[in-house]
XYZ file of C-alpha atoms in Angstrom:
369
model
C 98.967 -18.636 -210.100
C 101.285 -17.572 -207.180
C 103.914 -16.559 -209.434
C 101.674 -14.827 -211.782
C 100.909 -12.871 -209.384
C 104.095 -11.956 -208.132
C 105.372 -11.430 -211.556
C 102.196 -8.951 -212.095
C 103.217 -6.911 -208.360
C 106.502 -6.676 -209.929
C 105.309 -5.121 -212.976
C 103.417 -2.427 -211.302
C 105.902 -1.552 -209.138
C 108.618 -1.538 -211.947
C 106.239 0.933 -214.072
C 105.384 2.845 -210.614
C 109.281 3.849 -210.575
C 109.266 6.792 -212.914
C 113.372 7.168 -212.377
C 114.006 3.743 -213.439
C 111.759 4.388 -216.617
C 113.335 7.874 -217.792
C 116.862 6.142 -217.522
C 116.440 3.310 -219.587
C 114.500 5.600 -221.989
C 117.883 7.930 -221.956
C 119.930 4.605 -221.755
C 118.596 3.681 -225.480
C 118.397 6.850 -226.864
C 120.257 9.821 -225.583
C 123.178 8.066 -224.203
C 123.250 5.893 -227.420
C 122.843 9.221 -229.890
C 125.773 10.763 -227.746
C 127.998 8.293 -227.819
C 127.488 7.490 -231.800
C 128.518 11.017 -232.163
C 131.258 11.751 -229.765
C 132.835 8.159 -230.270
C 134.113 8.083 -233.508
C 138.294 7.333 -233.774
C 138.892 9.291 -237.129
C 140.970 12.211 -235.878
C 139.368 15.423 -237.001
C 140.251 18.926 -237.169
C 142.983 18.589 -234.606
C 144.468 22.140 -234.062
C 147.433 22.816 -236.650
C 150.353 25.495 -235.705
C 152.416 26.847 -238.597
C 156.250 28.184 -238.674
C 156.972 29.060 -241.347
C 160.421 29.913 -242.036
C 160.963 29.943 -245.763
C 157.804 32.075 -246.767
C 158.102 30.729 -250.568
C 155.563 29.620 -253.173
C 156.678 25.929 -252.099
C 155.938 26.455 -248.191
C 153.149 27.706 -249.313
C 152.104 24.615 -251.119
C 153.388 22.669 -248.265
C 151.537 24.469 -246.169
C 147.924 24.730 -247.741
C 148.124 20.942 -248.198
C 148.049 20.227 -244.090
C 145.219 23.260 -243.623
C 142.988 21.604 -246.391
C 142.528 18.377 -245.068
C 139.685 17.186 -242.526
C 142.765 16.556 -240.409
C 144.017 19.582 -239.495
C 142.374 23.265 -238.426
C 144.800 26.174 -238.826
C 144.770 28.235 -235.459
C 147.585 30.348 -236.056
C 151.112 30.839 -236.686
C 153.819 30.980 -233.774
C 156.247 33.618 -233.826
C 159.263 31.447 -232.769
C 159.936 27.628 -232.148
C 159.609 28.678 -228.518
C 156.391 29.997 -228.869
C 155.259 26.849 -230.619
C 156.406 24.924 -227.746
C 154.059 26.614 -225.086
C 151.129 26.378 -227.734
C 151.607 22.797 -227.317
C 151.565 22.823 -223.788
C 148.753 25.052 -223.091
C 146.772 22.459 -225.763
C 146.309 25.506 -228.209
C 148.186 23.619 -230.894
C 148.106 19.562 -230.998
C 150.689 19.226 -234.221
C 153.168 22.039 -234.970
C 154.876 22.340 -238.929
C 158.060 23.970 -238.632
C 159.023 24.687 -242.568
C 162.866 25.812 -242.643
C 164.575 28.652 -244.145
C 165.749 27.655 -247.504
C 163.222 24.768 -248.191
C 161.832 26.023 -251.285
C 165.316 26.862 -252.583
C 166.292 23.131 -251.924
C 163.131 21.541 -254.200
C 164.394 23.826 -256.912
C 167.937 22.317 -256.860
C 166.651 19.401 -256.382
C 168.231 18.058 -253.558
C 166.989 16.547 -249.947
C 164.786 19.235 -248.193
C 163.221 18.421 -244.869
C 160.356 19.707 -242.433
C 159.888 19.494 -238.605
C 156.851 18.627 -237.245
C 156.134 18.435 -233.251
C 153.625 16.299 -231.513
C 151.873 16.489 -228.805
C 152.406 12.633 -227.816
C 150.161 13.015 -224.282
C 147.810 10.691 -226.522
C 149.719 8.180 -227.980
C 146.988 6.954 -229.882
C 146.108 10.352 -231.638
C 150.285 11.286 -231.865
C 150.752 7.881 -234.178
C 147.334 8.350 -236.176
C 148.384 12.234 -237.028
C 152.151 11.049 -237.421
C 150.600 8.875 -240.636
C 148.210 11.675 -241.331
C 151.337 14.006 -241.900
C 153.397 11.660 -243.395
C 150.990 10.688 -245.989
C 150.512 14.590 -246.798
C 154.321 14.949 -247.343
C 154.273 12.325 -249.485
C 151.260 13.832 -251.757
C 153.003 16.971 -251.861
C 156.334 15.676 -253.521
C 154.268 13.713 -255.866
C 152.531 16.950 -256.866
C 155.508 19.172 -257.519
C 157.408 15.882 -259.796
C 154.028 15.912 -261.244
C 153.408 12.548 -260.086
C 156.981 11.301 -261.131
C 158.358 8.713 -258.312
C 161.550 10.153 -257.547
C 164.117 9.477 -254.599
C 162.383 11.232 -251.413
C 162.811 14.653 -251.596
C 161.260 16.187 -248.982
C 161.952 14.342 -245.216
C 160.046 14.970 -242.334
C 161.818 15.072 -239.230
C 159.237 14.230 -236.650
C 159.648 15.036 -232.712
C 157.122 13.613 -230.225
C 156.847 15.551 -226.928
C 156.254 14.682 -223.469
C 155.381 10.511 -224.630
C 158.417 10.025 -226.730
C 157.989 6.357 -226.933
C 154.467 6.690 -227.569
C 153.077 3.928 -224.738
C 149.433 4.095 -224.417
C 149.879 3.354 -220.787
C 150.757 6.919 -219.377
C 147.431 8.268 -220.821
C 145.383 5.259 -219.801
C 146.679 5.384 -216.234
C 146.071 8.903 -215.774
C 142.635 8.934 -217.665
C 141.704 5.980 -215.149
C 142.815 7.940 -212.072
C 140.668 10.776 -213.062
C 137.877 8.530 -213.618
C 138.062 7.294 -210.226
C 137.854 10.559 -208.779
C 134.430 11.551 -210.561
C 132.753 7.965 -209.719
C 133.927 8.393 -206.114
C 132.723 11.922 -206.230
C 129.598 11.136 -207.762
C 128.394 8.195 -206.484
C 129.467 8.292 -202.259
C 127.703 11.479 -201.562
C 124.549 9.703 -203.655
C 124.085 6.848 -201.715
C 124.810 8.680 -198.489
C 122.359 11.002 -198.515
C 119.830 8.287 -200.254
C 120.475 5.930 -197.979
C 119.216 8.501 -195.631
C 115.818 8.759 -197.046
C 115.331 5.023 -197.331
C 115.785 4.266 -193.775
C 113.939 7.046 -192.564
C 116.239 9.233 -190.339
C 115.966 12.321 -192.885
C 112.824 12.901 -190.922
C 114.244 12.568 -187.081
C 116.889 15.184 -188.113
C 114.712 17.694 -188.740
C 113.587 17.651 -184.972
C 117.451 18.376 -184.064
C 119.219 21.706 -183.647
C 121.259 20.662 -186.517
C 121.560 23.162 -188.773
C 121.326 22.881 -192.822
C 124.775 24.074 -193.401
C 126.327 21.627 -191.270
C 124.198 18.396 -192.525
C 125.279 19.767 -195.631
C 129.496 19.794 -195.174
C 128.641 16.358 -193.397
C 127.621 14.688 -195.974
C 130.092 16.084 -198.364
C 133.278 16.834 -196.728
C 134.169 12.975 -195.990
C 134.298 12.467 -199.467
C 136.343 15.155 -200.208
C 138.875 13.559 -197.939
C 139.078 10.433 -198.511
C 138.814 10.769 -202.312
C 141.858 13.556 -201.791
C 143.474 10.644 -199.180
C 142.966 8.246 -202.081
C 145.361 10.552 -204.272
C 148.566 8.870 -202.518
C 147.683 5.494 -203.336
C 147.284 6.175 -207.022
C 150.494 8.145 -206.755
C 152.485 4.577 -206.338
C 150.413 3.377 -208.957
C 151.630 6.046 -211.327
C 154.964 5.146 -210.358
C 154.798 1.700 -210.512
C 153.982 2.540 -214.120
C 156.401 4.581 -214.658
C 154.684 7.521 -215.565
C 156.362 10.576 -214.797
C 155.444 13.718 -212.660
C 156.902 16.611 -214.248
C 155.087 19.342 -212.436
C 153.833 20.429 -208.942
C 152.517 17.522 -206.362
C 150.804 20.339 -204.404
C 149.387 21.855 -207.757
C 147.837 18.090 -208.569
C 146.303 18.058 -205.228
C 144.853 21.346 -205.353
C 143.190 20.812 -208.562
C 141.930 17.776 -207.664
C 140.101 18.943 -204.388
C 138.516 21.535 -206.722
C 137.676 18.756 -209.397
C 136.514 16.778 -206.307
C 133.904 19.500 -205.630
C 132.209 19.467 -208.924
C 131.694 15.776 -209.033
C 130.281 15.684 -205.145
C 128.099 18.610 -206.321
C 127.011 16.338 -209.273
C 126.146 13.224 -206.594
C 124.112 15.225 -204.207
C 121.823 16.457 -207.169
C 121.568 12.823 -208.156
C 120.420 12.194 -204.912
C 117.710 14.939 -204.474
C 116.283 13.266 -207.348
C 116.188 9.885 -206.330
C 114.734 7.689 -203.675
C 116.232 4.593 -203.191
C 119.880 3.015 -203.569
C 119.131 1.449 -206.410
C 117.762 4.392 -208.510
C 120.837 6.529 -207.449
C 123.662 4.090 -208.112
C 122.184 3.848 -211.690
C 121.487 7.461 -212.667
C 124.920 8.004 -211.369
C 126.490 5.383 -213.673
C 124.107 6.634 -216.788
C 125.483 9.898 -215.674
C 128.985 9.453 -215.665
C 129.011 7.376 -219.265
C 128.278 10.889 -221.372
C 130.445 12.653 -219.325
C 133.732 10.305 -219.942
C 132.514 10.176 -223.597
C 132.544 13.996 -223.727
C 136.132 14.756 -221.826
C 138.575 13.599 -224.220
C 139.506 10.078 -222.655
C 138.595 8.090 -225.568
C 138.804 10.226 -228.551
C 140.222 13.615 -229.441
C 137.192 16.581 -228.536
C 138.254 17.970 -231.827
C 137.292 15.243 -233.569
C 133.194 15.248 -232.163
C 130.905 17.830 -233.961
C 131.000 21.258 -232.968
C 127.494 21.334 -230.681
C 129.120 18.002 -228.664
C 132.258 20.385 -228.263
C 130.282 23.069 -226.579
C 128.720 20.761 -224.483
C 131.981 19.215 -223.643
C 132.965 22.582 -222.041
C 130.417 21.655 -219.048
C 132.251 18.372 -218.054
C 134.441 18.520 -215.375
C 136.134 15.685 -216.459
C 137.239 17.001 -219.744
C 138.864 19.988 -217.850
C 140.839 17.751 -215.358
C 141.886 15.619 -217.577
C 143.898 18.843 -219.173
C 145.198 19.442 -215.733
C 146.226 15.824 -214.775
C 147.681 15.103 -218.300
C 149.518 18.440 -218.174
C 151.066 18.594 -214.658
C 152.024 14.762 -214.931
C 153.398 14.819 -218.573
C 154.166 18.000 -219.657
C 154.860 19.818 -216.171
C 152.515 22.381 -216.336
C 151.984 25.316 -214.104
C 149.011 27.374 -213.085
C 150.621 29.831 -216.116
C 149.543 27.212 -218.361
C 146.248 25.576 -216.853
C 144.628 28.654 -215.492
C 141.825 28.438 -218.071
C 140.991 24.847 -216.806
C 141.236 26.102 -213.474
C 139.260 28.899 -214.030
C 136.368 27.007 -215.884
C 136.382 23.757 -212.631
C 135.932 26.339 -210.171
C 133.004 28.284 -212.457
C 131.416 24.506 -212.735
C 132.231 23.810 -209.011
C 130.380 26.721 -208.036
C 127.185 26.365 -209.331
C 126.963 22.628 -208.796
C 128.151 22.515 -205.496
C 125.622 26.065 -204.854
C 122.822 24.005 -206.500
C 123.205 21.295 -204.934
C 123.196 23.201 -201.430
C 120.104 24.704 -201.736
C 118.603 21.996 -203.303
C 119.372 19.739 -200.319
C 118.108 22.656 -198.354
C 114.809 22.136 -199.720
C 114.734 18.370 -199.859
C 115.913 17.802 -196.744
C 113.472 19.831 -195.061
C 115.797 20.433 -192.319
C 115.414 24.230 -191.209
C 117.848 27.001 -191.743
C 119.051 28.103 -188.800
C-alpha cells in the first residue's frame, strides 16, 4: 500500500511537469521525423563545378552525364583551374570536372583520353563515396560512345583529393567533436547556472540588491565564454596529437569561436528561462542540441537532406562553424573566404544572445537600473 502510494505521488508529479511531457512528446516525434530526414548517407545533389576545356559534342556528353544524376547539381562553370580552386574552398563547389583541351579529338582517334576531377576531401567519407560516384559515371560514358562494346579503358580519370589527401576520417571527426564541445559547453553551463539559481531560491534575494540587470546578465554568461575560449588550447594539443593540421590563422580560430561561443550561451540562457529545475534544463538542452548536430553537416552532407531541412539548417550555428573550423584547420582559410559564415554567426549571435537578454530581464525580475 505504501508503495502504491508513492508510485501514485510520483505519477502526479511526473504529469504535473509540463517540460518533461513536451520533450518526450518532441523526443518521439519531431526529433525522430528530423533525424529520418536529415540522416540519410546517400550523397545527394552535392554541388558540381565544370571546366570545360574542349567544348566538343563529347565533353558535352561527358558532361551532361555528371549534371543528370541525383549525385551532382551543376552550380556553374569556373573560368580557370584557379578559380575552381577557391570555389572549393569557399564550399561553392564540392567536386570540380576539369575536361581537357583535345579530349573529344582523342575518343575519335581512339586512343587514351583522360579527365581531372578535384575533391574536396575535408569529408573523407563523402570524398570516397563521390570518388565511386564519378568513377562509375566515366565508366557509363565509354560504354555509351563503344555502344556498349568492352574495350581497353579509354577515357582515365585522374582524380586529385584536396586538403585530406589520404582520406582519414579522423581530421573531420576530431574537428566535428571539438565543435561539438563548444555548443554543449555553451549550451548547457549557462542553463544550469542560471537554473540552479531558481531552484535554490536566491533569484529572489537578488532582486533586493543594487545589482543591476545588465551585470547579472554578463555574470552569468561571460565565465563561460572564457573558459569555453580557455578550453580552446587544450583541444589544440589534441588536434596535434592527431595530427591534424592548422593551415590558417590561430587568432582567426579563436575569434570565430568566441562569436560561435555567443550563439550557443544565447541558446542556454533561453533554455533556462523556460525551465525550472536542473533536471528539466539538462534535458531540453540535450534534446536541443541532437537536431542541431543532425542539421550542421557533421554526419551527412547538407546537400544531401531535402531542401526545407536545408533552409532550416541555415539557423544552426553549428553548421556555420563547422565551415569555419573545417576551413581554417584544413584548407587555411581566411576571413576572404569565410566571411559569409561569419557574417550569418554574428546575425544568429545577435538575436539569441539579444533574446535571451531581455528575456532574462523579464524572468529574473531583477530591475533595470
Amino acid at each position: 500500500m505504501r508503495f502504491a502510494s508513492l508510485l501514485l505521488k510520483e505519477l502526479i508529479q511526473f504529469f504535473r511537469d509540463r517540460v518533461i511531457l513536451l520533450l518526450i512528446l518532441w523526443l518521439y516525434t519531431a526529433e525522430v521525423i528530423i533525424c529520418a530526414f536529415a540522416l540519410s548517407f546517400d550523397v545527394k545533389d552535392l554541388p558540381l563545378a565544370v571546366l570545360d576545356l574542349d567544348r566538343t559534342v563529347m565533353s558535352r556528353t561527358l558532361i551532361q552525364q555528371f549534371t543528370t544524376t541525383e549525385a551532382f547539381r551543376a552550380v556553374g562553370q569556373p573560368r580557370s583551374v584557379a578559380t575552381a580552386g577557391d570555389w572549393l574552398e569557399s564550399g561553392r563547389a564540392r567536386i570540380v570536372l576539369i575536361v581537357p583541351k583535345g579530349f573529344g579529338a582523342d575518343i575519335r582517334r581512339n586512343t587514351a583520353a583522360s579527365v581531372q576531377i578535384l575533391l574536396d576531401g575535408s569529408n573523407s567519407n563523402v570524398a570516397s563515396t563521390v570518388r565511386g560516384y564519378a568513377e562509375r559515371i566515366i565508366h557509363a560514358f565509354q560504354k555509351r560512345i563503344t555502344q556498349g562494346a568492352a574495350p581497353p579503358m579509354q577515357v582515365t580519370p585522374v582524380l586529385r583529393i584536396w586538403y585530406n589527401p589520404r582520406q582519414s576520417f579522423t581530421p573531420f571527426v576530431v574537428l566535428s567533436m571539438i565543435a561539438l564541445a563548444a555548443l554543449m559547453v555553451g549550451v548547457i553551463h549557462p542553463a544550469a547556472s542560471i537554473v540552479r539559481e531558481k531552484e535554490v531560491g536566491t533569484i529572489e534575494q537578488l532582486r533586493v540588491t543594487p545589482i543591476r540587470t545588465g551585470e547579472l546578465f554578463l555574470a552569468k554568461t561571460l565565465p563561460t565564454l572564457l573558459m569555453g575560449l580557455l578550453s580552446i588550447f587544450p583541444s589544440l594539443l589534441i588536434v596535434r596529437g592527431f595530427d591534424v593540421p592548422l593551415r590558417g590563422s590561430l587568432f582567426l580560430f579563436i575569434a570565430l569561436s568566441a562569436l560561435f561561443l555567443v550563439s550557443a550561451i544565447g541558446i542556454g540562457v533561453l533554455v533556462a528561462t523556460i525551465c525550472k529545475t536542473l533536471q528539466q534544463a539538462l534535458l531540453l538542452s540535450f534534446f536541443g542540441l541532437v537536431p542541431l548536430m543532425f542539421l550542421s553537416g557533421t554526419l551527412v552532407p547538407v546537400e544531401s537532406m531535402p531542401e526545407p531541412l536545408q533552409v532550416l539548417s541555415l539557423a544552426s550555428p553549428l553548421r556555420h562553424y563547422m565551415t569555419i573550423t573545417l576551413g581554417i584547420f584544413l584548407k587555411g582559410a581566411d576571413m576572404s573566404v569565410l566571411w559569409p559564415e561569419t557574417l550569418a554567426l554574428a546575425v544568429i549571435g545577435a538575436s539569441l544572445f539579444g533574446a535571451a537578454a531581455v528575456i532574462f530581464r523579464v524572468q529574473s525580475g531583477v530591475p533595470l537600473r
